PDB file of C-alpha atoms and ligand atoms in Angstrom:
ATOM      1  CA  MET A   1      64.272 133.516  94.883  1.00 45.00           C
ATOM      2  CA  ALA A   2      68.038 133.074  94.600  1.00 50.00           C
ATOM      3  CA  ASP A   3      69.122 131.827  91.233  1.00 58.00           C
ATOM      4  CA  VAL A   4      69.630 128.107  91.775  1.00 63.00           C
ATOM      5  CA  ALA A   5      71.308 126.092  89.001  1.00 71.00           C
ATOM      6  CA  PRO A   6      68.773 123.613  87.483  1.00 81.00           C
ATOM      7  CA  ARG A   7      70.926 120.797  88.798  1.00 86.00           C
ATOM      8  CA  ARG A   8      73.967 120.283  90.886  1.00 90.00           C
ATOM      9  CA  GLY A   9      77.071 119.165  88.972  1.00 95.00           C
ATOM     10  CA  LEU A  10      78.425 115.668  89.447  1.00 96.00           C
ATOM     11  CA  LEU A  11      82.002 114.652  90.191  1.00 97.00           C
ATOM     12  CA  ILE A  12      82.439 111.741  87.743  1.00 98.00           C
ATOM     13  CA  ILE A  13      85.366 109.589  88.696  1.00 98.00           C
ATOM     14  CA  LEU A  14      86.831 107.113  86.227  1.00 98.00           C
ATOM     15  CA  SER A  15      89.476 104.751  87.523  1.00 98.00           C
ATOM     16  CA  SER A  16      91.075 101.617  86.109  1.00 98.00           C
ATOM     17  CA  PRO A  17      94.434 100.032  85.721  1.00 96.00           C
ATOM     18  CA  SER A  18      96.507 101.890  83.149  1.00 92.00           C
ATOM     19  CA  GLY A  19      95.494 100.816  79.586  1.00 94.00           C
ATOM     20  CA  ALA A  20      91.902  99.717  80.393  1.00 97.00           C
ATOM     21  CA  GLY A  21      90.419 102.645  78.481  1.00 96.00           C
ATOM     22  CA  LYS A  22      89.915 105.728  80.729  1.00 95.00           C
ATOM     23  CA  SER A  23      91.322 108.358  78.327  1.00 92.00           C
ATOM     24  CA  THR A  24      89.490 106.805  75.344  1.00 95.00           C
ATOM     25  CA  LEU A  25      86.165 106.854  77.198  1.00 97.00           C
ATOM     26  CA  ALA A  26      86.791 110.341  78.665  1.00 95.00           C
ATOM     27  CA  ARG A  27      87.260 111.655  75.106  1.00 94.00           C
ATOM     28  CA  ALA A  28      84.039 109.971  73.998  1.00 97.00           C
ATOM     29  CA  LEU A  29      82.140 111.524  76.912  1.00 96.00           C
ATOM     30  CA  ARG A  30      83.432 114.962  76.088  1.00 91.00           C
ATOM     31  CA  ALA A  31      82.310 114.576  72.504  1.00 96.00           C
ATOM     32  CA  TRP A  32      78.889 113.363  73.731  1.00 97.00           C
ATOM     33  CA  ASP A  33      78.427 116.295  76.065  1.00 97.00           C
ATOM     34  CA  PRO A  34      80.847 119.181  75.626  1.00 96.00           C
ATOM     35  CA  THR A  35      79.628 120.813  78.870  1.00 95.00           C
ATOM     36  CA  ILE A  36      81.409 118.110  80.861  1.00 97.00           C
ATOM     37  CA  ARG A  37      84.547 119.681  82.309  1.00 96.00           C
ATOM     38  CA  PHE A  38      87.761 117.729  82.677  1.00 96.00           C
ATOM     39  CA  SER A  39      89.614 118.048  85.959  1.00 97.00           C
ATOM     40  CA  VAL A  40      93.194 118.945  85.023  1.00 97.00           C
ATOM     41  CA  SER A  41      95.403 117.388  87.626  1.00 97.00           C
ATOM     42  CA  ALA A  42      98.716 118.754  88.910  1.00 98.00           C
ATOM     43  CA  THR A  43     101.603 116.332  88.656  1.00 98.00           C
ATOM     44  CA  THR A  44     105.335 116.239  89.326  1.00 98.00           C
ATOM     45  CA  ARG A  45     105.992 113.777  86.468  1.00 94.00           C
ATOM     46  CA  THR A  46     107.577 115.048  83.271  1.00 93.00           C
ATOM     47  CA  PRO A  47     105.347 115.669  80.277  1.00 94.00           C
ATOM     48  CA  ARG A  48     105.120 112.995  77.546  1.00 86.00           C
ATOM     49  CA  ALA A  49     105.469 113.906  73.899  1.00 84.00           C
ATOM     50  CA  GLY A  50     102.398 115.750  72.784  1.00 89.00           C
ATOM     51  CA  GLU A  51     101.209 116.600  76.277  1.00 92.00           C
ATOM     52  CA  VAL A  52     100.362 120.287  76.850  1.00 96.00           C
ATOM     53  CA  ASP A  53     100.789 122.040  80.182  1.00 97.00           C
ATOM     54  CA  GLY A  54      97.435 123.300  81.483  1.00 97.00           C
ATOM     55  CA  ARG A  55      95.471 120.983  79.125  1.00 95.00           C
ATOM     56  CA  ASP A  56      96.690 117.467  79.971  1.00 93.00           C
ATOM     57  CA  TYR A  57      98.203 118.264  83.362  1.00 96.00           C
ATOM     58  CA  HIS A  58      99.571 121.202  85.286  1.00 98.00           C
ATOM     59  CA  PHE A  59     103.216 120.119  85.357  1.00 98.00           C
ATOM     60  CA  VAL A  60     104.693 121.407  88.610  1.00 98.00           C
ATOM     61  CA  THR A  61     107.806 120.906  90.719  1.00 98.00           C
ATOM     62  CA  GLU A  62     107.615 118.812  93.821  1.00 97.00           C
ATOM     63  CA  GLN A  63     108.075 121.951  95.912  1.00 98.00           C
ATOM     64  CA  ARG A  64     105.064 123.637  94.271  1.00 97.00           C
ATOM     65  CA  PHE A  65     103.028 120.444  94.576  1.00 98.00           C
ATOM     66  CA  LYS A  66     103.696 120.204  98.298  1.00 98.00           C
ATOM     67  CA  GLN A  67     102.880 123.900  98.719  1.00 98.00           C
ATOM     68  CA  MET A  68      99.514 123.372  96.978  1.00 97.00           C
ATOM     69  CA  VAL A  69      98.762 120.437  99.338  1.00 97.00           C
ATOM     70  CA  ALA A  70      99.850 122.444 102.405  1.00 98.00           C
ATOM     71  CA  GLU A  71      97.672 125.353 101.425  1.00 97.00           C
ATOM     72  CA  GLY A  72      94.613 123.158 101.083  1.00 96.00           C
ATOM     73  CA  GLU A  73      94.333 123.664  97.347  1.00 96.00           C
ATOM     74  CA  MET A  74      93.958 119.937  96.595  1.00 97.00           C
ATOM     75  CA  LEU A  75      90.675 118.068  96.649  1.00 97.00           C
ATOM     76  CA  GLU A  76      92.707 114.889  96.788  1.00 98.00           C
ATOM     77  CA  HIS A  77      96.253 113.827  96.086  1.00 98.00           C
ATOM     78  CA  ALA A  78      98.284 110.668  95.829  1.00 97.00           C
ATOM     79  CA  HIS A  79     101.680 109.153  94.956  1.00 95.00           C
ATOM     80  CA  VAL A  80     101.405 107.060  91.791  1.00 88.00           C
ATOM     81  CA  PHE A  81     104.172 105.369  89.826  1.00 80.00           C
ATOM     82  CA  GLY A  82     106.802 107.386  91.783  1.00 88.00           C
ATOM     83  CA  ASN A  83     105.206 110.798  91.101  1.00 95.00           C
ATOM     84  CA  PHE A  84     102.741 113.032  92.908  1.00 98.00           C
ATOM     85  CA  TYR A  85      99.312 113.686  91.401  1.00 98.00           C
ATOM     86  CA  GLY A  86      96.494 115.806  92.698  1.00 98.00           C
ATOM     87  CA  SER A  87      93.168 117.435  91.725  1.00 98.00           C
ATOM     88  CA  PRO A  88      93.046 121.221  92.289  1.00 97.00           C
ATOM     89  CA  LYS A  89      89.914 122.063  94.302  1.00 95.00           C
ATOM     90  CA  GLY A  90      88.971 125.563  93.035  1.00 94.00           C
ATOM     91  CA  PRO A  91      87.819 124.729  89.499  1.00 95.00           C
ATOM     92  CA  VAL A  92      85.778 121.762  90.713  1.00 95.00           C
ATOM     93  CA  GLU A  93      83.834 123.684  93.301  1.00 92.00           C
ATOM     94  CA  ALA A  94      83.085 126.436  90.794  1.00 92.00           C
ATOM     95  CA  ALA A  95      81.901 123.995  88.143  1.00 94.00           C
ATOM     96  CA  ILE A  96      79.692 122.025  90.504  1.00 91.00           C
ATOM     97  CA  ALA A  97      77.973 125.156  91.843  1.00 85.00           C
ATOM     98  CA  GLN A  98      77.178 126.158  88.220  1.00 90.00           C
ATOM     99  CA  GLY A  99      75.614 122.794  87.553  1.00 91.00           C
ATOM    100  CA  GLN A 100      78.480 121.477  85.412  1.00 95.00           C
ATOM    101  CA  ASP A 101      79.826 117.967  85.721  1.00 97.00           C
ATOM    102  CA  VAL A 102      83.531 117.418  86.249  1.00 97.00           C
ATOM    103  CA  LEU A 103      85.285 114.256  84.996  1.00 98.00           C
ATOM    104  CA  PHE A 104      88.246 112.917  86.967  1.00 97.00           C
ATOM    105  CA  ASP A 105      90.790 110.405  85.605  1.00 95.00           C
ATOM    106  CA  ILE A 106      92.341 109.498  88.965  1.00 96.00           C
ATOM    107  CA  ASP A 107      93.483 106.401  90.833  1.00 95.00           C
ATOM    108  CA  TRP A 108      91.702 104.537  93.653  1.00 97.00           C
ATOM    109  CA  GLN A 109      93.422 106.576  96.382  1.00 97.00           C
ATOM    110  CA  GLY A 110      91.997 109.838  94.939  1.00 97.00           C
ATOM    111  CA  ALA A 111      88.590 108.244  94.501  1.00 98.00           C
ATOM    112  CA  GLN A 112      88.615 107.176  98.101  1.00 97.00           C
ATOM    113  CA  GLN A 113      89.559 110.576  99.327  1.00 97.00           C
ATOM    114  CA  ILE A 114      86.752 112.246  97.354  1.00 97.00           C
ATOM    115  CA  ARG A 115      84.305 109.644  98.655  1.00 94.00           C
ATOM    116  CA  ASN A 116      85.314 110.575 102.198  1.00 94.00           C
ATOM    117  CA  SER A 117      84.937 114.298 101.588  1.00 92.00           C
ATOM    118  CA  SER A 118      81.890 116.553 101.894  1.00 88.00           C
ATOM    119  CA  LEU A 119      81.409 116.197  98.096  1.00 91.00           C
ATOM    120  CA  ASN A 120      80.518 112.553  98.436  1.00 92.00           C
ATOM    121  CA  THR A 121      76.790 113.050  97.704  1.00 91.00           C
ATOM    122  CA  ASN A 122      77.646 114.666  94.363  1.00 94.00           C
ATOM    123  CA  THR A 123      80.068 111.888  93.398  1.00 96.00           C
ATOM    124  CA  LEU A 124      79.607 109.172  90.777  1.00 98.00           C
ATOM    125  CA  SER A 125      82.456 106.676  90.704  1.00 98.00           C
ATOM    126  CA  ILE A 126      83.046 104.197  87.943  1.00 98.00           C
ATOM    127  CA  PHE A 127      85.699 101.526  87.694  1.00 98.00           C
ATOM    128  CA  LEU A 128      86.801 100.016  84.333  1.00 98.00           C
ATOM    129  CA  LEU A 129      88.042  96.422  84.254  1.00 98.00           C
ATOM    130  CA  PRO A 130      89.866  94.943  81.258  1.00 98.00           C
ATOM    131  CA  PRO A 131      88.343  91.798  79.728  1.00 98.00           C
ATOM    132  CA  SER A 132      91.641  89.954  80.465  1.00 98.00           C
ATOM    133  CA  ILE A 133      95.189  90.586  81.617  1.00 97.00           C
ATOM    134  CA  PRO A 134      96.749  89.678  78.195  1.00 97.00           C
ATOM    135  CA  GLU A 135      94.332  92.130  76.546  1.00 98.00           C
ATOM    136  CA  LEU A 136      95.368  94.824  79.071  1.00 97.00           C
ATOM    137  CA  LYS A 137      98.988  94.281  78.054  1.00 96.00           C
ATOM    138  CA  ARG A 138      98.057  94.291  74.386  1.00 96.00           C
ATOM    139  CA  ARG A 139      96.329  97.682  74.805  1.00 96.00           C
ATOM    140  CA  LEU A 140      99.272  99.216  76.613  1.00 95.00           C
ATOM    141  CA  GLU A 141     101.545  98.000  73.813  1.00 94.00           C
ATOM    142  CA  SER A 142      99.189  99.067  70.981  1.00 93.00           C
ATOM    143  CA  ARG A 143      98.949 102.587  72.417  1.00 87.00           C
ATOM    144  CA  GLY A 144     102.608 102.993  71.456  1.00 82.00           C
ATOM    145  CA  GLN A 145     103.110 105.525  74.215  1.00 79.00           C
ATOM    146  CA  ASP A 146     105.515 103.839  76.591  1.00 83.00           C
ATOM    147  CA  ASP A 147     108.738 101.867  76.359  1.00 88.00           C
ATOM    148  CA  ALA A 148     108.907  98.199  77.389  1.00 93.00           C
ATOM    149  CA  GLU A 149     110.143  99.013  80.931  1.00 91.00           C
ATOM    150  CA  THR A 150     107.312 101.445  81.575  1.00 88.00           C
ATOM    151  CA  ILE A 151     104.720  98.980  80.274  1.00 92.00           C
ATOM    152  CA  ALA A 152     106.172  96.282  82.528  1.00 93.00           C
ATOM    153  CA  ARG A 153     105.909  98.679  85.487  1.00 90.00           C
ATOM    154  CA  ARG A 154     102.305  99.619  84.626  1.00 89.00           C
ATOM    155  CA  MET A 155     101.415  95.885  84.311  1.00 93.00           C
ATOM    156  CA  GLN A 156     102.975  95.182  87.646  1.00 93.00           C
ATOM    157  CA  LYS A 157     100.926  97.965  89.286  1.00 92.00           C
ATOM    158  CA  SER A 158      97.696  96.918  87.547  1.00 95.00           C
ATOM    159  CA  TRP A 159      96.680  94.434  90.250  1.00 95.00           C
ATOM    160  CA  ASP A 160      97.058  97.034  92.979  1.00 95.00           C
ATOM    161  CA  GLU A 161      94.522  99.200  91.092  1.00 96.00           C
ATOM    162  CA  ILE A 162      92.211  96.278  90.135  1.00 98.00           C
ATOM    163  CA  SER A 163      92.105  95.097  93.796  1.00 97.00           C
ATOM    164  CA  HIS A 164      90.108  98.274  94.650  1.00 98.00           C
ATOM    165  CA  TRP A 165      87.348  97.627  92.149  1.00 98.00           C
ATOM    166  CA  ASP A 166      84.718  97.035  94.851  1.00 97.00           C
ATOM    167  CA  GLY A 167      84.880 100.563  96.282  1.00 96.00           C
ATOM    168  CA  TYR A 168      83.126 102.041  93.245  1.00 98.00           C
ATOM    169  CA  ASP A 169      79.435 102.775  92.507  1.00 97.00           C
ATOM    170  CA  PHE A 170      79.625 101.104  89.072  1.00 98.00           C
ATOM    171  CA  VAL A 171      81.992  98.620  87.428  1.00 98.00           C
ATOM    172  CA  LEU A 172      82.173  98.171  83.671  1.00 98.00           C
ATOM    173  CA  VAL A 173      84.152  95.477  81.877  1.00 98.00           C
ATOM    174  CA  ASN A 174      85.472  97.386  78.921  1.00 98.00           C
ATOM    175  CA  ALA A 175      85.468  94.603  76.309  1.00 98.00           C
ATOM    176  CA  ASP A 176      83.373  96.158  73.493  1.00 98.00           C
ATOM    177  CA  LEU A 177      84.109  99.872  73.397  1.00 98.00           C
ATOM    178  CA  ALA A 178      80.820 100.968  71.870  1.00 98.00           C
ATOM    179  CA  GLN A 179      78.909  99.038  74.578  1.00 98.00           C
ATOM    180  CA  THR A 180      80.976 100.483  77.401  1.00 98.00           C
ATOM    181  CA  GLU A 181      80.350 103.965  76.006  1.00 98.00           C
ATOM    182  CA  THR A 182      76.581 103.320  75.960  1.00 98.00           C
ATOM    183  CA  HIS A 183      76.660 102.044  79.530  1.00 98.00           C
ATOM    184  CA  LEU A 184      78.677 104.967  80.744  1.00 98.00           C
ATOM    185  CA  LYS A 185      76.296 107.506  79.193  1.00 98.00           C
ATOM    186  CA  SER A 186      73.305 105.684  80.752  1.00 98.00           C
ATOM    187  CA  ILE A 187      74.921 105.776  84.184  1.00 98.00           C
ATOM    188  CA  ILE A 188      75.696 109.461  83.944  1.00 98.00           C
ATOM    189  CA  THR A 189      72.172 110.246  82.659  1.00 97.00           C
ATOM    190  CA  ALA A 190      70.680 108.407  85.644  1.00 97.00           C
ATOM    191  CA  ALA A 191      73.004 109.965  88.215  1.00 97.00           C
ATOM    192  CA  ARG A 192      72.076 113.450  86.959  1.00 96.00           C
ATOM    193  CA  LEU A 193      68.435 112.654  87.906  1.00 95.00           C
ATOM    194  CA  ARG A 194      69.253 111.715  91.487  1.00 95.00           C
ATOM    195  CA  ARG A 195      67.046 113.653  93.873  1.00 93.00           C
ATOM    196  CA  THR A 196      70.140 115.202  95.524  1.00 89.00           C
ATOM    197  CA  GLN A 197      71.323 116.586  92.174  1.00 92.00           C
ATOM    198  CA  GLN A 198      68.122 118.517  91.566  1.00 92.00           C
ATOM    199  CA  PRO A 199      68.027 121.492  93.939  1.00 89.00           C
ATOM    200  CA  ARG A 200      64.929 123.002  92.302  1.00 91.00           C
ATOM    201  CA  LEU A 201      62.703 120.027  93.158  1.00 93.00           C
ATOM    202  CA  THR A 202      61.700 121.405  96.523  1.00 94.00           C
ATOM    203  CA  ASP A 203      60.298 124.543  94.935  1.00 94.00           C
ATOM    204  CA  HIS A 204      58.545 122.524  92.227  1.00 95.00           C
ATOM    205  CA  VAL A 205      56.894 120.242  94.760  1.00 96.00           C
ATOM    206  CA  ARG A 206      55.793 123.310  96.767  1.00 96.00           C
ATOM    207  CA  LYS A 207      54.173 124.716  93.679  1.00 97.00           C
ATOM    208  CA  LEU A 208      52.447 121.370  93.035  1.00 97.00           C
ATOM    209  CA  GLN A 209      51.214 121.398  96.593  1.00 97.00           C
ATOM    210  CA  SER A 210      49.774 124.877  96.288  1.00 98.00           C
ATOM    211  CA  GLU A 211      48.079 123.947  92.989  1.00 97.00           C
ATOM    212  CA  PHE A 212      46.737 120.776  94.563  1.00 97.00           C
ATOM    213  CA  GLU A 213      45.307 122.726  97.508  1.00 97.00           C
ATOM    214  CA  ASP A 214      43.734 125.265  95.137  1.00 97.00           C
ATOM    215  CA  SER A 215      42.088 122.459  93.207  1.00 97.00           C
ATOM    216  CA  GLN A 216      40.334 121.029  96.302  1.00 93.00           C
TER     217      GLN A 216
HETATM  218  P1  ADP B   1      93.968 104.435  80.001  1.00 75.18           P
HETATM  219  O1  ADP B   1      93.623 105.909  79.817  1.00 75.18           O
HETATM  220  O2  ADP B   1      93.050 103.721  80.959  1.00 75.18           O
HETATM  221  O3  ADP B   1      95.400 104.240  80.313  1.00 75.18           O
HETATM  222  P2  ADP B   1      93.566 104.278  77.102  1.00 75.18           P
HETATM  223  O4  ADP B   1      92.213 104.953  76.931  1.00 75.18           O
HETATM  224  O5  ADP B   1      94.757 105.026  76.715  1.00 75.18           O
HETATM  225  O6  ADP B   1      93.729 103.695  78.586  1.00 75.18           O
HETATM  226  O7  ADP B   1      93.479 102.895  76.262  1.00 75.18           O
HETATM  227  C1  ADP B   1      94.636 102.098  76.029  1.00 75.18           C
HETATM  228  C2  ADP B   1      94.507 101.541  74.580  1.00 75.18           C
HETATM  229  O8  ADP B   1      93.460 100.591  74.466  1.00 75.18           O
HETATM  230  C3  ADP B   1      94.318 102.607  73.523  1.00 75.18           C
HETATM  231  O9  ADP B   1      95.096 102.343  72.403  1.00 75.18           O
HETATM  232  C4  ADP B   1      92.805 102.475  73.184  1.00 75.18           C
HETATM  233  O10 ADP B   1      92.539 102.859  71.893  1.00 75.18           O
HETATM  234  C5  ADP B   1      92.574 100.976  73.443  1.00 75.18           C
HETATM  235  N1  ADP B   1      91.192 100.641  73.919  1.00 75.18           N
HETATM  236  C6  ADP B   1      90.439 101.252  74.843  1.00 75.18           C
HETATM  237  N2  ADP B   1      89.253 100.627  75.017  1.00 75.18           N
HETATM  238  C7  ADP B   1      89.247  99.531  74.137  1.00 75.18           C
HETATM  239  C8  ADP B   1      88.353  98.500  73.854  1.00 75.18           C
HETATM  240  N3  ADP B   1      87.158  98.410  74.453  1.00 75.18           N
HETATM  241  N4  ADP B   1      88.686  97.599  72.943  1.00 75.18           N
HETATM  242  C9  ADP B   1      89.904  97.666  72.298  1.00 75.18           C
HETATM  243  N5  ADP B   1      90.824  98.612  72.512  1.00 75.18           N
HETATM  244  C10 ADP B   1      90.546  99.546  73.433  1.00 75.18           C
HETATM  245  P1  5GP B   2      99.632 108.996  83.902  1.00 75.18           P
HETATM  246  O1  5GP B   2     100.994 109.276  84.420  1.00 75.18           O
HETATM  247  O2  5GP B   2      99.602 107.711  83.034  1.00 75.18           O
HETATM  248  O3  5GP B   2      98.999 110.130  83.174  1.00 75.18           O
HETATM  249  O4  5GP B   2      98.704 108.648  85.158  1.00 75.18           O
HETATM  250  C1  5GP B   2      99.093 107.591  86.014  1.00 75.18           C
HETATM  251  C2  5GP B   2      97.981 107.341  87.011  1.00 75.18           C
HETATM  252  O5  5GP B   2      97.758 108.481  87.873  1.00 75.18           O
HETATM  253  C3  5GP B   2      96.636 107.023  86.372  1.00 75.18           C
HETATM  254  O6  5GP B   2      96.126 105.851  87.069  1.00 75.18           O
HETATM  255  C4  5GP B   2      95.762 108.237  86.688  1.00 75.18           C
HETATM  256  O7  5GP B   2      94.442 107.866  86.865  1.00 75.18           O
HETATM  257  C5  5GP B   2      96.374 108.705  88.001  1.00 75.18           C
HETATM  258  N1  5GP B   2      96.123 110.119  88.239  1.00 75.18           N
HETATM  259  C6  5GP B   2      96.207 111.145  87.350  1.00 75.18           C
HETATM  260  N2  5GP B   2      95.884 112.293  87.919  1.00 75.18           N
HETATM  261  C7  5GP B   2      95.603 112.047  89.167  1.00 75.18           C
HETATM  262  C8  5GP B   2      95.149 112.846  90.294  1.00 75.18           C
HETATM  263  O8  5GP B   2      94.998 114.050  90.236  1.00 75.18           O
HETATM  264  N3  5GP B   2      94.954 112.195  91.470  1.00 75.18           N
HETATM  265  C9  5GP B   2      95.103 110.802  91.621  1.00 75.18           C
HETATM  266  N4  5GP B   2      94.883 110.320  92.835  1.00 75.18           N
HETATM  267  N5  5GP B   2      95.513 110.081  90.595  1.00 75.18           N
HETATM  268  C10 5GP B   2      95.757 110.644  89.435  1.00 75.18           C
END
């Protein structure tokens, strides 16, 4: 028998308006299960202080980005906040085949493209809502990462992202962080047990059938 991975990996998509908690929760998930891979996007935006090329993003020129799209290297891509972002396909396909989950921090456009792709059956999409708009603004400010103008731009774009909340499998209101973390882990645990994620089940049921027939 060909060596089939015990389960098929999941594409776990986390989307939210900026500041609702994606990066915080992604970090928590990686600490919970270090086998979860993080999809490192390519982007044309400039790196922020502390961001490392190849770890946080692949920082590329617009020309290189467009070449990657033209050559079919992107699983999905979108224009967000005036820059191009996209998820390289190769590492995702390799991880999924090996039974490893891949976490995506991408916007609604990317989530929609993956949902419409052949990988749809292996996809788990989760949208995070903030408890309130003032709290979203407070979180963006408390992060201390962006200047006032950038925060204002992110706040202005937040409704565009929030308005796509109903295209996701699960929606979590990220009020209490510990509770959101617990819910997220439960959702992932359940999705890993979907019939379609367990390629070895057919062989197992065949074995049960043969044992059943022998017992008659
Ligand atoms: P995103 O990645 O969605 O832009 P972050 O994960 O960077 O958002 O979170 C923005 C800020 O809000 C961070 O300072 C983070 O510590 C804080 N934060 C995230 N979730 C919560 C929560 N449930 N309650 C309070 N603060 C939170
Ligand atoms: P930031 O510039 O703050 O890192 O990201 C801005 C937005 O782009 C976030 O909403 C993030 O989810 C989204 N994003 C990051 N990478 C990708 C990607 O590869 N594809 C898509 N569609 N969106 C992305």
